Amino acid sequence: HINRVNSVPLSINKKALEIEPVFKEDETETTEEHDKRYAAWKRLNVESMLTYAELVSQGNEFYLTHKYDERLRTYAHGYQVSTQGDSYRKSVIELSNKEVVQC
């Protein structure tokens, strides 16, 4: 199973990169907590954009590695680029081998 999911070629959806990620506000946190979380969110976005640019410049085809947890569930292994990140990071990744499906 791990070899099968690791062998799926992925690419960056360049059109999705044109969309700005949205920071979700949390009414229950203090100003200090908000500022700390916003700084971490902003840092992640900068790192992610640099990673996306590097992947696109190197041919825009890459593979994610996966791992099992103690319950034998499979998880994508990655931080800036992951199919199991937030909704923005999920939207940026697409299958590299595209196929037209007839309805």
mmCIF file of C-alpha atoms in Angstrom:
data_model
loop_
_atom_site.group_PDB
_atom_site.id
_atom_site.type_symbol
_atom_site.label_atom_id
_atom_site.label_comp_id
_atom_site.label_asym_id
_atom_site.label_seq_id
_atom_site.Cartn_x
_atom_site.Cartn_y
_atom_site.Cartn_z
ATOM 1 C CA HIS A 1 0.000 0.000 0.000
ATOM 2 C CA ILE A 2 2.753 2.474 0.939
ATOM 3 C CA ASN A 3 4.596 1.844 -2.333
ATOM 4 C CA ARG A 4 1.384 2.373 -4.298
ATOM 5 C CA VAL A 5 0.488 5.727 -2.716
ATOM 6 C CA ASN A 6 4.121 6.882 -2.858
ATOM 7 C CA SER A 7 4.223 6.179 -6.605
ATOM 8 C CA VAL A 8 1.448 8.654 -7.545
ATOM 9 C CA PRO A 9 2.974 11.652 -9.375
ATOM 10 C CA LEU A 10 1.613 15.008 -8.221
ATOM 11 C CA SER A 11 1.994 18.578 -9.450
ATOM 12 C CA ILE A 12 1.271 22.115 -8.319
ATOM 13 C CA ASN A 13 -1.913 23.725 -9.652
ATOM 14 C CA LYS A 14 -0.502 27.058 -10.861
ATOM 15 C CA LYS A 15 -3.957 28.615 -11.084
ATOM 16 C CA ALA A 16 -4.600 27.888 -7.405
ATOM 17 C CA LEU A 17 -1.414 29.791 -6.521
ATOM 18 C CA GLU A 18 -3.127 32.979 -7.731
ATOM 19 C CA ILE A 19 -5.602 32.703 -4.834
ATOM 20 C CA GLU A 20 -4.562 34.311 -1.567
ATOM 21 C CA PRO A 21 -4.759 32.047 1.504
ATOM 22 C CA VAL A 22 -7.172 33.290 4.176
ATOM 23 C CA PHE A 23 -6.296 33.569 7.860
ATOM 24 C CA LYS A 24 -9.158 32.304 10.021
ATOM 25 C CA GLU A 25 -9.915 34.530 12.977
ATOM 26 C CA ASP A 26 -10.656 33.027 16.385
ATOM 27 C CA GLU A 27 -12.812 35.145 18.690
ATOM 28 C CA THR A 28 -11.808 33.202 21.807
ATOM 29 C CA GLU A 29 -8.058 33.887 21.728
ATOM 30 C CA THR A 30 -6.188 36.788 23.292
ATOM 31 C CA THR A 31 -4.361 39.415 21.226
ATOM 32 C CA GLU A 32 -1.040 37.791 22.103
ATOM 33 C CA GLU A 33 -2.271 34.349 21.012
ATOM 34 C CA HIS A 34 -3.686 35.852 17.816
ATOM 35 C CA ASP A 35 -0.422 37.612 16.964
ATOM 36 C CA LYS A 36 1.620 34.475 17.626
ATOM 37 C CA ARG A 37 -0.696 32.308 15.520
ATOM 38 C CA TYR A 38 -0.770 34.900 12.716
ATOM 39 C CA ALA A 39 3.044 35.091 12.639
ATOM 40 C CA ALA A 40 3.272 31.278 12.389
ATOM 41 C CA TRP A 41 0.597 31.231 9.657
ATOM 42 C CA LYS A 42 2.403 33.924 7.681
ATOM 43 C CA ARG A 43 5.761 32.119 8.017
ATOM 44 C CA LEU A 44 4.168 28.867 6.785
ATOM 45 C CA ASN A 45 2.707 30.665 3.750
ATOM 46 C CA VAL A 46 6.073 32.175 2.805
ATOM 47 C CA GLU A 47 7.822 28.798 3.175
ATOM 48 C CA SER A 48 5.059 27.093 1.190
ATOM 49 C CA MET A 49 5.222 29.603 -1.677
ATOM 50 C CA LEU A 50 8.990 29.169 -1.904
ATOM 51 C CA THR A 51 8.560 25.390 -1.967
ATOM 52 C CA TYR A 52 5.830 25.604 -4.626
ATOM 53 C CA ALA A 53 8.017 27.858 -6.798
ATOM 54 C CA GLU A 54 10.933 25.448 -6.489
ATOM 55 C CA LEU A 55 8.778 22.439 -7.409
ATOM 56 C CA VAL A 56 7.346 24.241 -10.463
ATOM 57 C CA SER A 57 10.812 25.342 -11.608
ATOM 58 C CA GLN A 58 12.069 21.742 -11.399
ATOM 59 C CA GLY A 59 9.476 20.342 -13.780
ATOM 60 C CA ASN A 60 6.343 20.465 -11.617
ATOM 61 C CA GLU A 61 6.197 16.755 -10.883
ATOM 62 C CA PHE A 62 6.886 15.346 -7.449
ATOM 63 C CA TYR A 63 5.951 12.523 -5.116
ATOM 64 C CA LEU A 64 4.862 12.597 -1.485
ATOM 65 C CA THR A 65 5.959 9.965 0.959
ATOM 66 C CA HIS A 66 3.453 8.371 3.302
ATOM 67 C CA LYS A 67 3.685 6.649 6.651
ATOM 68 C CA TYR A 68 1.564 4.498 8.934
ATOM 69 C CA ASP A 69 0.587 5.379 12.462
ATOM 70 C CA GLU A 70 0.066 2.874 15.284
ATOM 71 C CA ARG A 71 -3.525 2.293 14.085
ATOM 72 C CA LEU A 72 -2.228 1.482 10.557
ATOM 73 C CA ARG A 73 -3.797 4.606 9.056
ATOM 74 C CA THR A 74 -1.866 6.176 6.200
ATOM 75 C CA TYR A 75 -0.748 9.820 6.343
ATOM 76 C CA ALA A 76 1.092 11.998 3.854
ATOM 77 C CA HIS A 77 4.488 12.999 5.162
ATOM 78 C CA GLY A 78 5.136 16.675 4.491
ATOM 79 C CA TYR A 79 4.710 20.129 5.936
ATOM 80 C CA GLN A 80 4.600 22.852 3.272
ATOM 81 C CA VAL A 81 3.285 20.473 0.600
ATOM 82 C CA SER A 82 0.752 17.922 1.773
ATOM 83 C CA THR A 83 -2.530 16.420 0.670
ATOM 84 C CA GLN A 84 -3.609 16.497 4.312
ATOM 85 C CA GLY A 85 -2.904 20.128 5.120
ATOM 86 C CA ASP A 86 -5.423 22.938 5.389
ATOM 87 C CA SER A 87 -7.873 23.586 2.563
ATOM 88 C CA TYR A 88 -5.502 25.966 0.745
ATOM 89 C CA ARG A 89 -2.593 23.487 0.717
ATOM 90 C CA LYS A 90 -4.914 20.721 -0.479
ATOM 91 C CA SER A 91 -6.192 22.893 -3.339
ATOM 92 C CA VAL A 92 -2.686 23.604 -4.624
ATOM 93 C CA ILE A 93 -1.866 19.924 -5.219
ATOM 94 C CA GLU A 94 -3.269 17.983 -8.168
ATOM 95 C CA LEU A 95 -2.557 14.740 -9.974
ATOM 96 C CA SER A 96 0.226 15.107 -12.496
ATOM 97 C CA ASN A 97 -1.198 12.588 -14.993
ATOM 98 C CA LYS A 98 -4.383 14.284 -16.125
ATOM 99 C CA GLU A 99 -7.095 12.465 -18.009
ATOM 100 C CA VAL A 100 -10.277 13.683 -19.680
ATOM 101 C CA VAL A 101 -13.314 11.824 -18.383
ATOM 102 C CA GLN A 102 -16.274 11.490 -20.753
ATOM 103 C CA CYS A 103 -19.710 11.839 -19.175
#
